[in-house]
Short mmCIF file of C-alpha atoms in Angstrom, two decimals:
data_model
loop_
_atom_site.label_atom_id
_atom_site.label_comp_id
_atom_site.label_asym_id
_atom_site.label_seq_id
_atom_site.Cartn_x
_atom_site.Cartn_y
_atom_site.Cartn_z
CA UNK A 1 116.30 121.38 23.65
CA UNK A 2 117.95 123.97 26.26
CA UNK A 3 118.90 123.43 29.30
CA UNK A 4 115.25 124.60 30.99
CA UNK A 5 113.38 122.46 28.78
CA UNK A 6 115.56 119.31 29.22
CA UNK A 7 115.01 120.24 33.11
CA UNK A 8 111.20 120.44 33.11
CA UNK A 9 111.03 117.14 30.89
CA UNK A 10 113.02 115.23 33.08
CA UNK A 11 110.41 112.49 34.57
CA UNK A 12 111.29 109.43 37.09
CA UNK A 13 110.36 107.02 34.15
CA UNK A 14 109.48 103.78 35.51
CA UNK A 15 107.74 102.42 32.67
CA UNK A 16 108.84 99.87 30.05
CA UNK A 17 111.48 100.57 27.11
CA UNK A 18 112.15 99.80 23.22
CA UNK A 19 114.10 97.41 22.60
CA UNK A 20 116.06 99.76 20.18
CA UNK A 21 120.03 99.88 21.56
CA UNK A 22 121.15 103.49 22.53
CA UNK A 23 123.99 104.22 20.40
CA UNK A 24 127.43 103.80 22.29
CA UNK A 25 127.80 107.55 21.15
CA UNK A 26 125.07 108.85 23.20
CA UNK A 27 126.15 106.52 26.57
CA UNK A 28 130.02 108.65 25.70
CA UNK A 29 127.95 112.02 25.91
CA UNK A 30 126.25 110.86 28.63
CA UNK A 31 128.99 109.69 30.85
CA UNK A 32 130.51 112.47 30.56
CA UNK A 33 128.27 114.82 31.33
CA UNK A 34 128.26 113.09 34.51
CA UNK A 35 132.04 113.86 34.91
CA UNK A 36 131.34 117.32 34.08
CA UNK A 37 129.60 118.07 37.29
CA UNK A 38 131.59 119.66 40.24
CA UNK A 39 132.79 117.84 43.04
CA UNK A 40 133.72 119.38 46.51
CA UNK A 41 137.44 120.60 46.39
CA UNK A 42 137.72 118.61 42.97
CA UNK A 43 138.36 115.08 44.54
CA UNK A 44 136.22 113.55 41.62
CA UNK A 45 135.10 110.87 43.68
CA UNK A 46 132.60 109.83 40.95
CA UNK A 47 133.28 107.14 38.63
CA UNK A 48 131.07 105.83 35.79
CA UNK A 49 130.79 102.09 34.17
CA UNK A 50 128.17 102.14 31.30
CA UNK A 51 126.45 98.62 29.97
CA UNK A 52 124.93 98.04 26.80
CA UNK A 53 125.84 94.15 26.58
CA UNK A 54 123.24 92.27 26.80
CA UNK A 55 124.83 89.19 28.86
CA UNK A 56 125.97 91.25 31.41
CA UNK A 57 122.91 93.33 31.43
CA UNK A 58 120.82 90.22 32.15
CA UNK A 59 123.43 88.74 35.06
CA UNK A 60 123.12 92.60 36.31
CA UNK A 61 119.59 92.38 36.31
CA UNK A 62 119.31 88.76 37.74
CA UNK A 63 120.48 90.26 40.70
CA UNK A 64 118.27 93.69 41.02
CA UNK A 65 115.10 91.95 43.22
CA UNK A 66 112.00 93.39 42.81
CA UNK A 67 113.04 94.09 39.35
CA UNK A 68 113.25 97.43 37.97
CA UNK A 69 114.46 98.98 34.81
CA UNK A 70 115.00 95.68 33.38
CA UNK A 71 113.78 96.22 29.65
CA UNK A 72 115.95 98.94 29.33
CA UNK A 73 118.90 98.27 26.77
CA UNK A 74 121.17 100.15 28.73
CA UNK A 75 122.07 101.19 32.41
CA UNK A 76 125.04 103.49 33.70
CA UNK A 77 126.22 102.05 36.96
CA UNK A 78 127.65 104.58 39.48
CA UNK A 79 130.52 104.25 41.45
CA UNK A 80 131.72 106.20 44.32
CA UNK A 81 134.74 106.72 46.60
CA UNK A 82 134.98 107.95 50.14
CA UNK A 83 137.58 110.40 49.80
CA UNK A 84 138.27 112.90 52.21
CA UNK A 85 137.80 116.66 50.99
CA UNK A 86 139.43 117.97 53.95
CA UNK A 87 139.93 117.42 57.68
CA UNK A 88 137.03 115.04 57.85
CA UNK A 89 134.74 116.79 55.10
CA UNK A 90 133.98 113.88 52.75
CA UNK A 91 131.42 115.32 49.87
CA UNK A 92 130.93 111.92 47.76
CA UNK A 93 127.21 112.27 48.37
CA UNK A 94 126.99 115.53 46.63
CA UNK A 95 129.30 114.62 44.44
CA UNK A 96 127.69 111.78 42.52
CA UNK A 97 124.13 113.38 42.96
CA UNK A 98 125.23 116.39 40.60
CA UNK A 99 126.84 113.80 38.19
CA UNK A 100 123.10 111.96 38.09
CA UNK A 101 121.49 114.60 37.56
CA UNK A 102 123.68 115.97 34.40
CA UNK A 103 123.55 112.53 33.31
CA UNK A 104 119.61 112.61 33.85
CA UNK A 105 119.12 115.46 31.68
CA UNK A 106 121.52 114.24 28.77
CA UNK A 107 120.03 111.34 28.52
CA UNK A 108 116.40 113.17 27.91
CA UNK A 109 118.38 115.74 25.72
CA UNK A 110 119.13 112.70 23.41
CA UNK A 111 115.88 111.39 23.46
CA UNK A 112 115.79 108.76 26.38
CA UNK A 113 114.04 108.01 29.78
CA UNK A 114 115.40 107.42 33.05
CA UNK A 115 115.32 106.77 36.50
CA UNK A 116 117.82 107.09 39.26
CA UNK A 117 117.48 103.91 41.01
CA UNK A 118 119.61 104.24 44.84
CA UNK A 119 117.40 103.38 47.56
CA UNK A 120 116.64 99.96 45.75
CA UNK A 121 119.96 98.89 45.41
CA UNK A 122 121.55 99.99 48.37
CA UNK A 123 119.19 98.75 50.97
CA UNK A 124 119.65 95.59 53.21
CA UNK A 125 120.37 93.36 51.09
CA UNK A 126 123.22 94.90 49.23
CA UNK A 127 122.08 94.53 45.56
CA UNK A 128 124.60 97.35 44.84
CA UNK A 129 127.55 95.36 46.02
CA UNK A 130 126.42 92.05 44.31
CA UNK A 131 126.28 94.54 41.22
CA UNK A 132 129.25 95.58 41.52
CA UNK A 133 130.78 91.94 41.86
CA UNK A 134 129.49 91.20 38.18
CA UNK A 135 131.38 93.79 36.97
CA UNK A 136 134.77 93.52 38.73
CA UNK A 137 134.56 96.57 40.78
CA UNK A 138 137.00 96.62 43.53
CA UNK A 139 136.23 96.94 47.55
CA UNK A 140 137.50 100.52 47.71
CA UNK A 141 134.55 101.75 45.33
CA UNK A 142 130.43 101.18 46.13
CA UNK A 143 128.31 101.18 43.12
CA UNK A 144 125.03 103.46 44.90
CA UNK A 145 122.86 104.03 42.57
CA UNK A 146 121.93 103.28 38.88
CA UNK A 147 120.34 104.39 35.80
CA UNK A 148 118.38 102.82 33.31
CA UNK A 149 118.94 104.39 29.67
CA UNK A 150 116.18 103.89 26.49
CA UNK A 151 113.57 104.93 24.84
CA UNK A 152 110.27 104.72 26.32
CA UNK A 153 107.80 102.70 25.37
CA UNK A 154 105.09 104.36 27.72
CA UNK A 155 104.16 107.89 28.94
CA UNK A 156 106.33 110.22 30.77
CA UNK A 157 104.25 111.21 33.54
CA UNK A 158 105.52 114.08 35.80
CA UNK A 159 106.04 113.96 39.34
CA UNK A 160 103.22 115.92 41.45
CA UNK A 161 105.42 118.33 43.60
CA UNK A 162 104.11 121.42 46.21
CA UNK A 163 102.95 124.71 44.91
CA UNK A 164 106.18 126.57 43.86
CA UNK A 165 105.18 129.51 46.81
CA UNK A 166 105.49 126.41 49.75
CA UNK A 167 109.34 125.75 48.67
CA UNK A 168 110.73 129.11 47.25
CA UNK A 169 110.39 132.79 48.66
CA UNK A 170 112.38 136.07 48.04
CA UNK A 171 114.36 137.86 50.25
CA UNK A 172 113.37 136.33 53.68
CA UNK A 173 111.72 133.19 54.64
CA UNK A 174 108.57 132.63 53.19
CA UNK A 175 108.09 135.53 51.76
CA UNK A 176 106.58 135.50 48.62
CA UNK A 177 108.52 135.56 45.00
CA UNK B 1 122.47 126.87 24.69
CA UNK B 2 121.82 123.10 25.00
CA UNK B 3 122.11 121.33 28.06
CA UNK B 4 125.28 119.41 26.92
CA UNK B 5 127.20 123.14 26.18
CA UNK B 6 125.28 123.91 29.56
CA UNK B 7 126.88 121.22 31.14
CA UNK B 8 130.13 121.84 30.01
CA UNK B 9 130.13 125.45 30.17
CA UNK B 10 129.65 125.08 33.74
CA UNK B 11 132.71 126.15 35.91
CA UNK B 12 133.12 126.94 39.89
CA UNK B 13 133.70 130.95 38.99
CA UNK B 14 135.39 132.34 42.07
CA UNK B 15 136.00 135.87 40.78
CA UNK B 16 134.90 139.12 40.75
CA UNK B 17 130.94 140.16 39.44
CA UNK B 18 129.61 142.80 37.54
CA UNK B 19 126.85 144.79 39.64
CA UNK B 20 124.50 144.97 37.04
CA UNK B 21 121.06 143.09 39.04
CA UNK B 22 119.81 140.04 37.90
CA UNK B 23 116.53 139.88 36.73
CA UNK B 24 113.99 138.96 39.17
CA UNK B 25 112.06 136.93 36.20
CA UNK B 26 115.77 135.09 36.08
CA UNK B 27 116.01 134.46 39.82
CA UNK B 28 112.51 132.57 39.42
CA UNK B 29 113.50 130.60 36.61
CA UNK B 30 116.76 129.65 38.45
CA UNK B 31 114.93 128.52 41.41
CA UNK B 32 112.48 126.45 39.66
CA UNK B 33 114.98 124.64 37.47
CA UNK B 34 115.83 123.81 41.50
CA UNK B 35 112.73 122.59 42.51
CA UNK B 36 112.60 120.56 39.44
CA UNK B 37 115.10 118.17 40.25
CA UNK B 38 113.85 115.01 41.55
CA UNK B 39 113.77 113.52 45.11
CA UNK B 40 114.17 110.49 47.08
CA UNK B 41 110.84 109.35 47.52
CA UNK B 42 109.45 112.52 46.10
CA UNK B 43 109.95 113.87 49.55
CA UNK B 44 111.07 117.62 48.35
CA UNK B 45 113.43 118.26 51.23
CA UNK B 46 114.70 121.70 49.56
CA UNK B 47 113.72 125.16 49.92
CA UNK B 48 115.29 127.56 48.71
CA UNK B 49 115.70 131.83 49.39
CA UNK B 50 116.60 133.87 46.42
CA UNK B 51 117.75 137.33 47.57
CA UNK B 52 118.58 140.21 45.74
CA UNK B 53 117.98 143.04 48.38
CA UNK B 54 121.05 145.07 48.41
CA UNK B 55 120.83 145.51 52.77
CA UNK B 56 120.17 141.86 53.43
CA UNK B 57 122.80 140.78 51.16
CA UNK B 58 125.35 142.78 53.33
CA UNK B 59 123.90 141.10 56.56
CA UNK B 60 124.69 137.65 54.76
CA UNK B 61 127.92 138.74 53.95
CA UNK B 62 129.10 140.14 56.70
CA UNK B 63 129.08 136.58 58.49
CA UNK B 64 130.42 134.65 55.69
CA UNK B 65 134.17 135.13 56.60
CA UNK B 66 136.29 134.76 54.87
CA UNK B 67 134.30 136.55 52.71
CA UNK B 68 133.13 134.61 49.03
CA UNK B 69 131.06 135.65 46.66
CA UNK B 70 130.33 138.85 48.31
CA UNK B 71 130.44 141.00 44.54
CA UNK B 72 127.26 139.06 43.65
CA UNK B 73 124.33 141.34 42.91
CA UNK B 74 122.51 138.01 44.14
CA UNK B 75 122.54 135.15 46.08
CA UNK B 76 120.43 131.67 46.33
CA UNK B 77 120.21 130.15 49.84
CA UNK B 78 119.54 126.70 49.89
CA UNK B 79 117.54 124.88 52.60
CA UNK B 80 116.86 121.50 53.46
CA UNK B 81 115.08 119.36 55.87
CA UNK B 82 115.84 115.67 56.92
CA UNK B 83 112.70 114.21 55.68
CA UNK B 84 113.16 110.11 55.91
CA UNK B 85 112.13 109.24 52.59
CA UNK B 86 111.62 105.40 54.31
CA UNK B 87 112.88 103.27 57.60
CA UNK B 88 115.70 105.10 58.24
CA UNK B 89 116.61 106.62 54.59
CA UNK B 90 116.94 109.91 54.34
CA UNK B 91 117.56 111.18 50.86
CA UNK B 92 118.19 115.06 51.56
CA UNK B 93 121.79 115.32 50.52
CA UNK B 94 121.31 113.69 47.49
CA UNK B 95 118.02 116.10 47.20
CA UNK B 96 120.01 119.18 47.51
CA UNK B 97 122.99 118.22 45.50
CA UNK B 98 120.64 117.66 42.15
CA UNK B 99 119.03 120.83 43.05
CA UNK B 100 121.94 122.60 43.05
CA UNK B 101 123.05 121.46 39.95
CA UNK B 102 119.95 122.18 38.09
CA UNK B 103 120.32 125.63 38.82
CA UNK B 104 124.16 125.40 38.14
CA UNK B 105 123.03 125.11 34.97
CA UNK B 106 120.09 127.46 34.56
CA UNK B 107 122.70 130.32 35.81
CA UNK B 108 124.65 129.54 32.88
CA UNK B 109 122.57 129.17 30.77
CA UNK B 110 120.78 132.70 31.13
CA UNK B 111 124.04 134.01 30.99
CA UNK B 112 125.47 134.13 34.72
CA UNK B 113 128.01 131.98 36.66
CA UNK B 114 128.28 131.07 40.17
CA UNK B 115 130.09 128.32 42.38
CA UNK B 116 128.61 125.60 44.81
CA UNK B 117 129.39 127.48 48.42
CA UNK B 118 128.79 124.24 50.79
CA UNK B 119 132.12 123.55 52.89
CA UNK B 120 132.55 127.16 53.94
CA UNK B 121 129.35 127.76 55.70
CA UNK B 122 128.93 124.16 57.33
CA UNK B 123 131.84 124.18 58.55
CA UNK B 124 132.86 124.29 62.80
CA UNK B 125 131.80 128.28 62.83
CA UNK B 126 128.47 127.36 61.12
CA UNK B 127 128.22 130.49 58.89
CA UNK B 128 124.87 128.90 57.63
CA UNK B 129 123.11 128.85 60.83
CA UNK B 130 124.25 132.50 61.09
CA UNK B 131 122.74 133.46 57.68
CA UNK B 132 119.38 131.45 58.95
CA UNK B 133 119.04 133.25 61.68
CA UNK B 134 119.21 136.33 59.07
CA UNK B 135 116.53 135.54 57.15
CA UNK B 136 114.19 134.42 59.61
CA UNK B 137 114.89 130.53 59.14
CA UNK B 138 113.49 128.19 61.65
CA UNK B 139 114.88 125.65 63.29
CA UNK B 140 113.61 122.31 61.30
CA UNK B 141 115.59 124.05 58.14
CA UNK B 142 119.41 123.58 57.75
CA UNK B 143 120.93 126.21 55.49
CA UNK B 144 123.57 124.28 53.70
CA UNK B 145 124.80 125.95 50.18
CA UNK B 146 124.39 129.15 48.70
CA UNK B 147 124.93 129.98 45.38
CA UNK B 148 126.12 133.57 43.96
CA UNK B 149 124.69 134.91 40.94
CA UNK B 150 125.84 137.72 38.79
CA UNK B 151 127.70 138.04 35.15
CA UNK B 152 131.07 137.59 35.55
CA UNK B 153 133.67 140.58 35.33
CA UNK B 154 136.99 138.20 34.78
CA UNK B 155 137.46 135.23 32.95
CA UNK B 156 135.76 131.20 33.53
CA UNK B 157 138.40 128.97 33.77
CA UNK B 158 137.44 125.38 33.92
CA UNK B 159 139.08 122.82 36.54
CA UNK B 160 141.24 120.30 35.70
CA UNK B 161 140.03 116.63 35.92
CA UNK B 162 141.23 113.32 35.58
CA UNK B 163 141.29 112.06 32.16
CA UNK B 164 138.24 110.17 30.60
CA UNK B 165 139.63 106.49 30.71
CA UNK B 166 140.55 106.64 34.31
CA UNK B 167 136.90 107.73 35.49
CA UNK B 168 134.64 106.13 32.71
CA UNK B 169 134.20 102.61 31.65
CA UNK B 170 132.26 100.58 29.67
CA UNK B 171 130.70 96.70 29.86
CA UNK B 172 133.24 95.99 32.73
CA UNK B 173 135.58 97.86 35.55
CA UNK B 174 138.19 99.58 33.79
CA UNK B 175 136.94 98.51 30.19
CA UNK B 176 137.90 101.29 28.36
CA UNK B 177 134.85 103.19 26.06
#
C-alpha cells in the first residue's frame, strides 16, 4: 500500500474488533511512526505508551464512560508535554496531531482499524487523567487522546466530507483547481 | 514508496529547490491527501490554496521576511476556521496539523520535499494575515502554515531525536518495548 492509498483508506472505525492480538511488532512500527512526525522547533513533546495486556486494557477501559473502542486488543495512549517552542510559542497541539495521524495510517498499512479518540477522554470529567493514573504517568505529562488498534470485525465506512471544489482552489481564493 | 518509508523519509528540508514546476495533477493529489485527514467532529475546518503562479508567488514572498522557502516553484497555503466541533471544543488545530502531515507525506512520496512553515507567519508581524490579504482571503479564514513544494537541489538531512526508550513505552510509563 503507498502512502495515497493508506491515506484514502484511513476510516474513523468505530465498529467492533477481532479478538486476534496485533503483534507487538506492528505496535513497534507503529509507535514509531508516530515519533517520526515533526514537531515545532524539534521539542518532541509527544510521547507514546502502547497496551496490549489485557488486565490493564480492561482497568483502562473500566474507566473510558460511554465506552468506546473497548473490543479492541490494543490501544496506543498519547502523552503530551507543554513545552515551550519559543518565547511563549508552545506547538504540543500540532505536535501530537501529526504523530496520530502517521500512527493512523500505519496502523491501516498493517492491516488494522482505528479511531482517534480525544474529545471523549478529555472532556469534563477527565477520563484522560484517570487513564493516565492506571498507567503511572506523571503530573507533568496529559494523556489527550487515544487509539484503538485491531482488526475489524465490521465495515470501514468512509466519512462523508464537502465537494473537494468547497475546500481547495488554485492560485487565489476559491478559485477553481 | 510505502507509507512507513514515507513516514520516515520525511524531513523539514530547509534548502535550496530546483525550478523545475510541479505538476498541477501533483498539486491536486497533494491537497487531497489534505483534505483526507480526519476531523474533530467531522467539522472540516481546513482549506487549503495551492499556488503555482510564478507573480503571486513573488507577492507571497515578498512579505514572508525573513524570507523561507522562497526557491519553491510552489507553495500550499493552509486555512482554517474555528468551527466548535461541540460546547466549547474546537478541534481546528488538531484539524490542520493531520492535514498537514498527510500532505507531508504525499510531497514525498511523489518525489518532492517541503517543511511545516507555522511559527514564522503567526508570529507578532502576522505574515499570514499579509499573505491572506494576497490571495483574496476573508476574514472568517486564518492562514496559519504554508508548505513549499519543489524537488530538492541539496541534500535531506533528517533531525535528530530523542532515542526510542525515552519517548515510547509499552504496558506501563516508562516500560520499555
Amino acid at each position: 500500500m503507498n502512502t495515497m492509498e493508506a491515506i484514502t483508506a484511513r476510516t474513523s472505525y468505530r465498529g467492533t474488533y477481532q479478538s486476534t492480538k496485533v503483534l507487538k511488532e506492528h505496535l513497534k512500527q507503529i509507535v514509531k511512526a508516530g515519533l517520526a512526525a515533526p514537531s515545532g522547533c524539534n521539542k518532541q513533546t509527544v510521547s507514546l505508551i502502547a497496551v496490549d495486556d489485557e488486565e490493564l486494557l480492561n482497568k483502562l477501559h473500566s474507566v473510558i464512560q460511554p465506552p468506546i473502542g473497548e473490543t479492541a486488543p490494543a490501544m496506543i495512549c498519547v502523552l503530551t508535554r507543554k513545552i515551550i517552542a519559543y518565547r511563549d510559542k508552545c506547538y504540543h497541539v500540532q505536535d501530537y496531531a501529526a504523530a496520530i495521524e502517521n500512527m493512523l495510517l500505519a496502523i491501516v498499512e498493517l492491516g488494522y482499524q482505528s479511531c482517534w479518540i480525544e474529545g471523549h477522554i478529555t472532556d469534563e470529567d477527565h477520563i484522560g487523567d484517570q487513564m493516565a493514573k492506571i498507567l503511572d504517568v506523571p503530573e507533568e505529562y496529559d494523556l489527550v487522546a487515544f487509539l484503538p488498534v485491531g482488526i475489524a470485525e465490521e465495515e470501514c465506512k468512509s466519512t462523508k466530507k464537502l465537494p473537494f471544489e468547497q475546500r481547495a482552489w488554485f492560485n487565489g481564493f476559491r478559485k477553481d483547481f
